[in-house]
Tab-separated table of C-alpha atoms in Angstrom:
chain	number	residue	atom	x	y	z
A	16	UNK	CA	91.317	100.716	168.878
A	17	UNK	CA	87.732	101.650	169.593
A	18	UNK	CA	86.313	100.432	173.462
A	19	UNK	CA	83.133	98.896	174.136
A	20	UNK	CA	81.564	100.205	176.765
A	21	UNK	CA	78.704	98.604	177.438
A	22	UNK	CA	78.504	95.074	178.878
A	23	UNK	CA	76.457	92.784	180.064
A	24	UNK	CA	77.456	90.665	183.360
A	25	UNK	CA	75.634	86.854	184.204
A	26	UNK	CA	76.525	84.785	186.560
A	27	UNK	CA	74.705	80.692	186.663
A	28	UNK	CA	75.556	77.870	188.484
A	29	UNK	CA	75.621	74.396	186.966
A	30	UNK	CA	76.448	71.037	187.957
A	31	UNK	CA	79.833	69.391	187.923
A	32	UNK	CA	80.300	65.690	186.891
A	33	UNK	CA	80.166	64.820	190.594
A	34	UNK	CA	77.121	66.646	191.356
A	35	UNK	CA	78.774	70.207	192.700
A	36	UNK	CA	77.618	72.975	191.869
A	37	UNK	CA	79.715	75.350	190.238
A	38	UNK	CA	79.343	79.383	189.670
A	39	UNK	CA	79.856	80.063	185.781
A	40	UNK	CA	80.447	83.805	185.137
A	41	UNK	CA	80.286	85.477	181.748
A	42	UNK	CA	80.755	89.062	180.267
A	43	UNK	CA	79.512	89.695	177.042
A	44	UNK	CA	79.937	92.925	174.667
A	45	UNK	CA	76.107	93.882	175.021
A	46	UNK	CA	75.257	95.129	171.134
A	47	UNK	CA	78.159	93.962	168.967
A	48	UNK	CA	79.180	90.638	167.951
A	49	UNK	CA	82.114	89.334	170.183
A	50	UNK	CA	85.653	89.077	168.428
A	51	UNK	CA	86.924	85.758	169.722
A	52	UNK	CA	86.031	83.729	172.564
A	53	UNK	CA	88.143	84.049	175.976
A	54	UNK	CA	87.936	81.374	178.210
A	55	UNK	CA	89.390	82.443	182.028
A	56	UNK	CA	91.299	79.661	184.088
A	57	UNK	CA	91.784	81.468	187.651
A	58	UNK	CA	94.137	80.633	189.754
A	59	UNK	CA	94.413	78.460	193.278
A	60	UNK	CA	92.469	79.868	196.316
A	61	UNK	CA	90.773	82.965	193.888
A	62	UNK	CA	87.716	83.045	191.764
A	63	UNK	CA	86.117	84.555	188.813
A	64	UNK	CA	83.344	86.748	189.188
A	65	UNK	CA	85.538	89.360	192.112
A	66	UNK	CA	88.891	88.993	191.908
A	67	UNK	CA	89.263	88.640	187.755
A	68	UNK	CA	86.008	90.925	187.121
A	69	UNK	CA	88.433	94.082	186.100
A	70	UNK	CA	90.369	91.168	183.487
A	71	UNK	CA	87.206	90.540	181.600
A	72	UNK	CA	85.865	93.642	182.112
A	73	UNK	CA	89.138	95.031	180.018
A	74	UNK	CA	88.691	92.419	177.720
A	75	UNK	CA	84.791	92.763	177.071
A	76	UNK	CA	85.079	96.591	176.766
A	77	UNK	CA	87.488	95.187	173.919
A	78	UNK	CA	84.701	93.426	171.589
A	79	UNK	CA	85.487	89.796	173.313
A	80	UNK	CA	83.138	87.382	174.909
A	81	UNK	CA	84.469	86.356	178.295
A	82	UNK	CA	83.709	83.102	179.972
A	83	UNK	CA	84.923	81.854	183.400
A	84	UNK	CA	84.181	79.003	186.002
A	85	UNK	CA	84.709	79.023	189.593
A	86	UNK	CA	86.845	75.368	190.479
A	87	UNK	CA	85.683	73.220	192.946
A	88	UNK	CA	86.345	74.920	196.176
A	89	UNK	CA	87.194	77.809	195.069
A	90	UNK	CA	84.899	80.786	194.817
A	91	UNK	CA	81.224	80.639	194.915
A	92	UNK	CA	81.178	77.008	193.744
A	93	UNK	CA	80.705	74.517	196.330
A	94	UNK	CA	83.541	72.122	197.769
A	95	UNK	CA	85.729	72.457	200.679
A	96	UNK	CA	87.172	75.609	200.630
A	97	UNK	CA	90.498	75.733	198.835
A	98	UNK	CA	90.969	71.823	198.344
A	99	UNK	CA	92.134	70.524	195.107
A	100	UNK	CA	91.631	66.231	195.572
A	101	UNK	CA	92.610	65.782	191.455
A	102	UNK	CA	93.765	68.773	189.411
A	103	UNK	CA	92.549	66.266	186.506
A	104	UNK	CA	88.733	66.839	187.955
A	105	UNK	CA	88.911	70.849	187.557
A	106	UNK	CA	90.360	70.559	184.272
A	107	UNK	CA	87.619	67.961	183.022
A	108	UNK	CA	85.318	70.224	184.628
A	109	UNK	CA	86.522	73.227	182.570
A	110	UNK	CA	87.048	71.318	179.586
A	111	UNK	CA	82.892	71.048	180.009
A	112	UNK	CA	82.019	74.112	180.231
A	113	UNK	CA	83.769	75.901	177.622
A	114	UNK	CA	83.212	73.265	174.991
A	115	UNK	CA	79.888	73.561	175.705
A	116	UNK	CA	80.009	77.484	174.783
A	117	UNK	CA	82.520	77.211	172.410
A	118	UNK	CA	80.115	74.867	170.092
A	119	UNK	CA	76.957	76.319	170.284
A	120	UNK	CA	75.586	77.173	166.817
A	121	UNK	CA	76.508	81.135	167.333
A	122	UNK	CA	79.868	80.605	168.558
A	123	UNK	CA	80.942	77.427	165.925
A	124	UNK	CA	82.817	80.090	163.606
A	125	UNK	CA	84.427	82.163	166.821
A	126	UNK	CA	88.286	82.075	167.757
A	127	UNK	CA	88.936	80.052	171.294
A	128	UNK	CA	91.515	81.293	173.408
A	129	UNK	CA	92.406	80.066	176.797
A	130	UNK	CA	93.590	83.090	179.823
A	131	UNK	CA	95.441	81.202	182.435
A	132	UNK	CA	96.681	82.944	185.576
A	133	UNK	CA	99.696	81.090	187.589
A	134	UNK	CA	97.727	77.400	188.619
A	135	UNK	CA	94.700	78.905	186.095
A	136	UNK	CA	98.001	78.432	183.528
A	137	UNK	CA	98.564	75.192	184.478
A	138	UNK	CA	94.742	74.093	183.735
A	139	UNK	CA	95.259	75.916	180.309
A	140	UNK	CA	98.097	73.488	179.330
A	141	UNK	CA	96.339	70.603	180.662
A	142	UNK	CA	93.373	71.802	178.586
A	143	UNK	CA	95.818	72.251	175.377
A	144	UNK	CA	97.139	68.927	176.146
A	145	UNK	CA	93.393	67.382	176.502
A	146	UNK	CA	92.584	68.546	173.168
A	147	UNK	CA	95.848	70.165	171.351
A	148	UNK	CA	94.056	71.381	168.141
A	149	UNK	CA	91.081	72.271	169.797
A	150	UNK	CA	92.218	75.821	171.262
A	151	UNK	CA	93.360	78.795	168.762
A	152	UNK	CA	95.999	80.226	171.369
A	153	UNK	CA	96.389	80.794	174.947
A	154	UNK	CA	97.292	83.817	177.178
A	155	UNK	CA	99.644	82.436	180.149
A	156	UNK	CA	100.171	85.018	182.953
A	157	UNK	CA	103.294	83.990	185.446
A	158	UNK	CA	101.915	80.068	184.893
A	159	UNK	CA	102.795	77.686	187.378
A	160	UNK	CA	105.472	75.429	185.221
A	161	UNK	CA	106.991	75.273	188.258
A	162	UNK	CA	107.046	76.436	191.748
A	163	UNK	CA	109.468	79.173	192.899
A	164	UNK	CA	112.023	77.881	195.117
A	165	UNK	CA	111.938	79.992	197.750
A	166	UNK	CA	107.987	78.739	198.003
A	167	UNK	CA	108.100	75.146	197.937
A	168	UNK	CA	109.187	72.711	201.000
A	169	UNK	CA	111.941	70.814	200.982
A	170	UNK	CA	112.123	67.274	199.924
A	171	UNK	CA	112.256	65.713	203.539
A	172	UNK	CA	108.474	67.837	203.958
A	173	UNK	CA	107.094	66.519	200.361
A	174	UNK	CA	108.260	62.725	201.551
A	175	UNK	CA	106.341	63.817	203.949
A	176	UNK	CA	103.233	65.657	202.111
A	177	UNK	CA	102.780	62.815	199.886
A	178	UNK	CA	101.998	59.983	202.852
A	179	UNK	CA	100.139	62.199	204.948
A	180	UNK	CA	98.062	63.623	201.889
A	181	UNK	CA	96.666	59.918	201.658
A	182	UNK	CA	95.689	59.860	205.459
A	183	UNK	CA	94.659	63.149	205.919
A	184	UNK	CA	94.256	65.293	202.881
A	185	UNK	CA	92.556	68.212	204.167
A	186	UNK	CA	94.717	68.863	207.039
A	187	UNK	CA	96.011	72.729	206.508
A	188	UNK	CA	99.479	72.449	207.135
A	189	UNK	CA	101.645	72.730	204.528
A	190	UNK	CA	104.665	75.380	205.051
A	191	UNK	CA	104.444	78.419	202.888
A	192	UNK	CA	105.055	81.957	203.033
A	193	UNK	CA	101.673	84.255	202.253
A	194	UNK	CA	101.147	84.451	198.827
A	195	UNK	CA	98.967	87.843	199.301
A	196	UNK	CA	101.395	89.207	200.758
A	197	UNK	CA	104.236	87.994	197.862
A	198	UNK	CA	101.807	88.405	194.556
A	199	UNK	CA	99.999	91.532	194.325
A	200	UNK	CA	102.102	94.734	194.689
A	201	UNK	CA	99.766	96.905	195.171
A	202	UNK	CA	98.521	97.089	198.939
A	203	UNK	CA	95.002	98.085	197.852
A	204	UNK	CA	94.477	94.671	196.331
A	205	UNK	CA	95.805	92.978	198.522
A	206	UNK	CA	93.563	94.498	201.412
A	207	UNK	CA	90.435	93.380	199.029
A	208	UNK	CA	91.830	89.642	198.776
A	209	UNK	CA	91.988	89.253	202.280
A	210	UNK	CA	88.328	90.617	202.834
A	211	UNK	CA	86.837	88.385	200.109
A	212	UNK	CA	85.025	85.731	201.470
A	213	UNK	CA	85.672	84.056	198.493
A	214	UNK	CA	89.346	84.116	198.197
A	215	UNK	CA	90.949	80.944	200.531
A	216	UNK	CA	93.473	82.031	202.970
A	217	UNK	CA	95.719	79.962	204.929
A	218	UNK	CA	98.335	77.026	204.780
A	219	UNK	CA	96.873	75.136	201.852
A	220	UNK	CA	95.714	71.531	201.961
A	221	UNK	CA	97.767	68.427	202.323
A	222	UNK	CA	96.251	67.195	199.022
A	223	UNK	CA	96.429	70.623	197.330
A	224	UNK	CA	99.663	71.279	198.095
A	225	UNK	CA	100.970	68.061	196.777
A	226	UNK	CA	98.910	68.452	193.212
A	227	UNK	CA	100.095	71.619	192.762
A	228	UNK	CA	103.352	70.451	193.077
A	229	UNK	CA	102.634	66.792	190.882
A	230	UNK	CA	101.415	68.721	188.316
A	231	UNK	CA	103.982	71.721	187.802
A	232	UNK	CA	106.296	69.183	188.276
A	233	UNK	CA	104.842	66.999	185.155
A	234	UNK	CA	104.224	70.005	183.662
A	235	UNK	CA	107.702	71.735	183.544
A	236	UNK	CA	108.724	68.039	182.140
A	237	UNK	CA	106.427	68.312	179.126
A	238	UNK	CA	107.228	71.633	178.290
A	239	UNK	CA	107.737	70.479	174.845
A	240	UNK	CA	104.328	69.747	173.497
A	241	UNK	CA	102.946	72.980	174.168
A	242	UNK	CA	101.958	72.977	170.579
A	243	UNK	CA	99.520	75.885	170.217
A	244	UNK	CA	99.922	79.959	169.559
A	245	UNK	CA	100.764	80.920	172.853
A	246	UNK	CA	101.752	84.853	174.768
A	247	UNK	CA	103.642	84.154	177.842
A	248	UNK	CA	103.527	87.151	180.579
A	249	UNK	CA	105.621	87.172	183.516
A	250	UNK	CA	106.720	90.016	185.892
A	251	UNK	CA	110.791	89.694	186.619
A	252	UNK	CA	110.037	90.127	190.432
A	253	UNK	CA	107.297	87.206	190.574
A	254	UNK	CA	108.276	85.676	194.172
A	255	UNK	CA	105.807	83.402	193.593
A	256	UNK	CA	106.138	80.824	189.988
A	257	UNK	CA	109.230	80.642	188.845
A	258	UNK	CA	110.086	83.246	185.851
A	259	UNK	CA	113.015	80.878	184.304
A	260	UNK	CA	110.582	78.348	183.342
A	261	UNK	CA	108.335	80.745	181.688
A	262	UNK	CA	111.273	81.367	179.602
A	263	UNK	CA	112.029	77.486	179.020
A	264	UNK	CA	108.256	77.594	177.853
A	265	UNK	CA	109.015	79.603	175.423
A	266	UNK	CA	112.413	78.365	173.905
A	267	UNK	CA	111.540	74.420	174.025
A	268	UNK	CA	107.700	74.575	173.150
A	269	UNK	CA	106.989	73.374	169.624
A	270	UNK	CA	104.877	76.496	168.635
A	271	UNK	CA	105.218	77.973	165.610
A	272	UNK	CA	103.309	80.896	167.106
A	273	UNK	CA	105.100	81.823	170.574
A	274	UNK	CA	105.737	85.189	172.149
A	275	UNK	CA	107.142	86.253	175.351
A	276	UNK	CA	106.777	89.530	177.609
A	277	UNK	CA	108.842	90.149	180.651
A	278	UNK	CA	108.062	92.796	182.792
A	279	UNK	CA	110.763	94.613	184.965
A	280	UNK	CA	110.220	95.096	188.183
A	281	UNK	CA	106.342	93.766	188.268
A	282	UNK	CA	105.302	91.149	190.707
A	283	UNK	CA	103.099	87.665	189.993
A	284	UNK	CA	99.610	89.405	190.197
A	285	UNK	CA	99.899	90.724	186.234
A	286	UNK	CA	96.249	90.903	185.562
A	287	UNK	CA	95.033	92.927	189.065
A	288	UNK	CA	97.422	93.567	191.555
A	289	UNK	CA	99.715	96.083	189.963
A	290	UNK	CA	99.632	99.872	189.720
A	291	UNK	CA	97.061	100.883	186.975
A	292	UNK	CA	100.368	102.218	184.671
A	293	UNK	CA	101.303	98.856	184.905
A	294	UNK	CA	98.084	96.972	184.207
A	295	UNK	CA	97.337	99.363	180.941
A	296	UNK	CA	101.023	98.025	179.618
A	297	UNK	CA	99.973	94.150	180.690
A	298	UNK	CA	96.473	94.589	178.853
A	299	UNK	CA	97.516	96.386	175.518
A	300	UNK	CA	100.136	93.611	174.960
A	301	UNK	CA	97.267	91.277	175.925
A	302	UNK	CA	94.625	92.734	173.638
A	303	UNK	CA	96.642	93.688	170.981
A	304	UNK	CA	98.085	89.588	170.274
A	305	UNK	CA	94.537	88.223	170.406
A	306	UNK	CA	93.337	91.003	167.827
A	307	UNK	CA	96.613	90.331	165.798
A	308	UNK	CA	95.619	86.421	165.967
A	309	UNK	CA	92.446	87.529	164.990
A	310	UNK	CA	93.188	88.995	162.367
A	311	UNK	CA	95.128	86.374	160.780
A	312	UNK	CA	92.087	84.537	159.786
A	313	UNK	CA	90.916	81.018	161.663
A	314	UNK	CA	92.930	78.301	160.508
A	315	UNK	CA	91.097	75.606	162.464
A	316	UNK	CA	87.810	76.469	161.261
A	317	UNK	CA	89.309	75.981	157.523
A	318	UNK	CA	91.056	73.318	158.540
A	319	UNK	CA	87.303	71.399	159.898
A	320	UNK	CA	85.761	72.500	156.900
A	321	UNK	CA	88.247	71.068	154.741
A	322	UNK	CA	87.891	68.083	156.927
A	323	UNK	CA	84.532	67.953	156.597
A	324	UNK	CA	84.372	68.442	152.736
A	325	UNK	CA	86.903	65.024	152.803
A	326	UNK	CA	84.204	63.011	154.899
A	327	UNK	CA	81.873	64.111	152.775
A	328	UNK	CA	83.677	63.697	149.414
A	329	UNK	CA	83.686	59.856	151.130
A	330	UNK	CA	80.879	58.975	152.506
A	331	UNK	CA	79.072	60.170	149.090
A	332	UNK	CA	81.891	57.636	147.197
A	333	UNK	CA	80.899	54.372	149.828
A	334	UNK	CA	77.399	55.497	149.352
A	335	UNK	CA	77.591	55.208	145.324
């Protein structure tokens, strides 16, 4: 497999439904025509453009055109810092922006794929389930299904979460352990997270922490109409999202297309916070499905063609 090298880096902010601005990030093989499109769903309290810059770096050098979006609050886009009010508004909000890539005139014929890391996983299957034969696959790393255990409160604190989330929804108290310090192996990273300005520390939100738990909980009930080609990744030591449901994603999805990867030993961070022997394992598996899927020809672009030969094949018969 030939690398790209070169790329080209843009960053642009544009305006959210609500009138937020949000930071847009793309990276873009600079003289060859991309492979596929890869949409990037982050995950809660990171961003794009400095913690997942070495994910679409990989993945540009790799002849693919890589788009991602900063949520509301999160990042460089603007919000209070690490508050999630509606999951359903960042996943409208991504929904946007990538259609609005994925159907300019250049990019009508391209392959769409989704890359979802842990809550960014969780906005891919909302997106899938927005649209279910919009997508040509999605990459889920360690996606939050469901919330491990050991990381979620007990029932007598979500009783409690979900009244006090009405009242006051920003307050920052709900009872975690660090996540730094339980998703990213490697200390290096971890030292980087905690300088970013970008990256939220802290007890999450009232609100946020009850969303995030609504919607893995809805989520890891629906598991079953996950209908698209999907690769799951999850490392066996994640402390963080639950690995069994990652496997319950894979056995009870309706996919005709699924494959699974567990990784011994590796932590939730797949995509940057593991040894470099460890990320060059995660990214071959990664890059070598979507250029298999690739490869395979795109069935939804025959399939709208064929669609729109039918309409056609109509509207001449009403017309004559």
């Amino acid at each position: 497999m030939a690398n790209i090298t070169e790329i080209k880096f843009e960053e642009e902010f544009i305006p959210n439904s609500r009138g937020m601005k949000l930071l847009t990030s793309r990276w873009l093989p600079r003289k060859e025509n991309p492979k596929a499109l890869i949409f990037m769903c982050h995950g809660y309290a990171m961003e794009c453009s400095i913690t997942m810059d070495s994910t679409a770096t990989r993945l540009a050098k790799a002849g693919f055109a890589v788009y991602g979006v900063d949520y509301e609050g999160h990042g460089k886009s603007e919000g209070l810092q690490g508050y999630i009010n509606n999951i359903d508004d960042i996943v409208n909000d991504c929904a946007h922006y990538f259609t609005t890539i994925a159907e300019k005139k250049e990019n009508k014929k391209k392959m769409r794929f989704l890359l979802g890391e842990s809550m960014g996983g969780a906005v891919t299957l909302l997106l899938h389930r927005k649209k279910p034969e919009y997508w040509d696959g999605a990459v889920l790393v360690a996606p939050m299904c469901k919330i491990a255990d050991n990381m979620k409160p007990n029932a007598a604190v979500i009783s409690i979460m979900k009244l006090l989330s009405i009242v006051v929804p920003t307050w920052r108290i709900v009872p975690t352990q660090d996540v730094v310090d339980t998703a990213f192996k490697d200390p290096d990273v971890r030292e980087q997270i905690r300088l970013n300005e970008y990256c939220y520390k802290g007890f999450p939100r009232l609100k946020t922490g009850f969303e995030l738990l609504r919607v893995s909980t809805d989520i890891e009930e629906r598991l079953k109409e996950v209908s698209l080609p999907f690769l799951v990744l999850h490392g066996e030591e994640d402390r963080v999202v639950d690995t069994s449901v990652s496997k319950e994603l894979y056995e009870v999805a309706s996919s005709s297309d699924k494959t699974i990867k567990l990784y011994p030993g590796m932590w939730h961070g797949l995509l940057y916070g593991e040894p470099k022997e460890n990320l060059d394992i995660v990214f071959s598996d990664i890059i070598n499905w979507l250029e298999e899927r690739c490869q395979y020809g795109n069935t939804r672009i025959e399939r709208e063609q064929k669609q729109y030969n039918e309409d056609s094949v109509k509207g001449s018969e009403r017309n004559g």
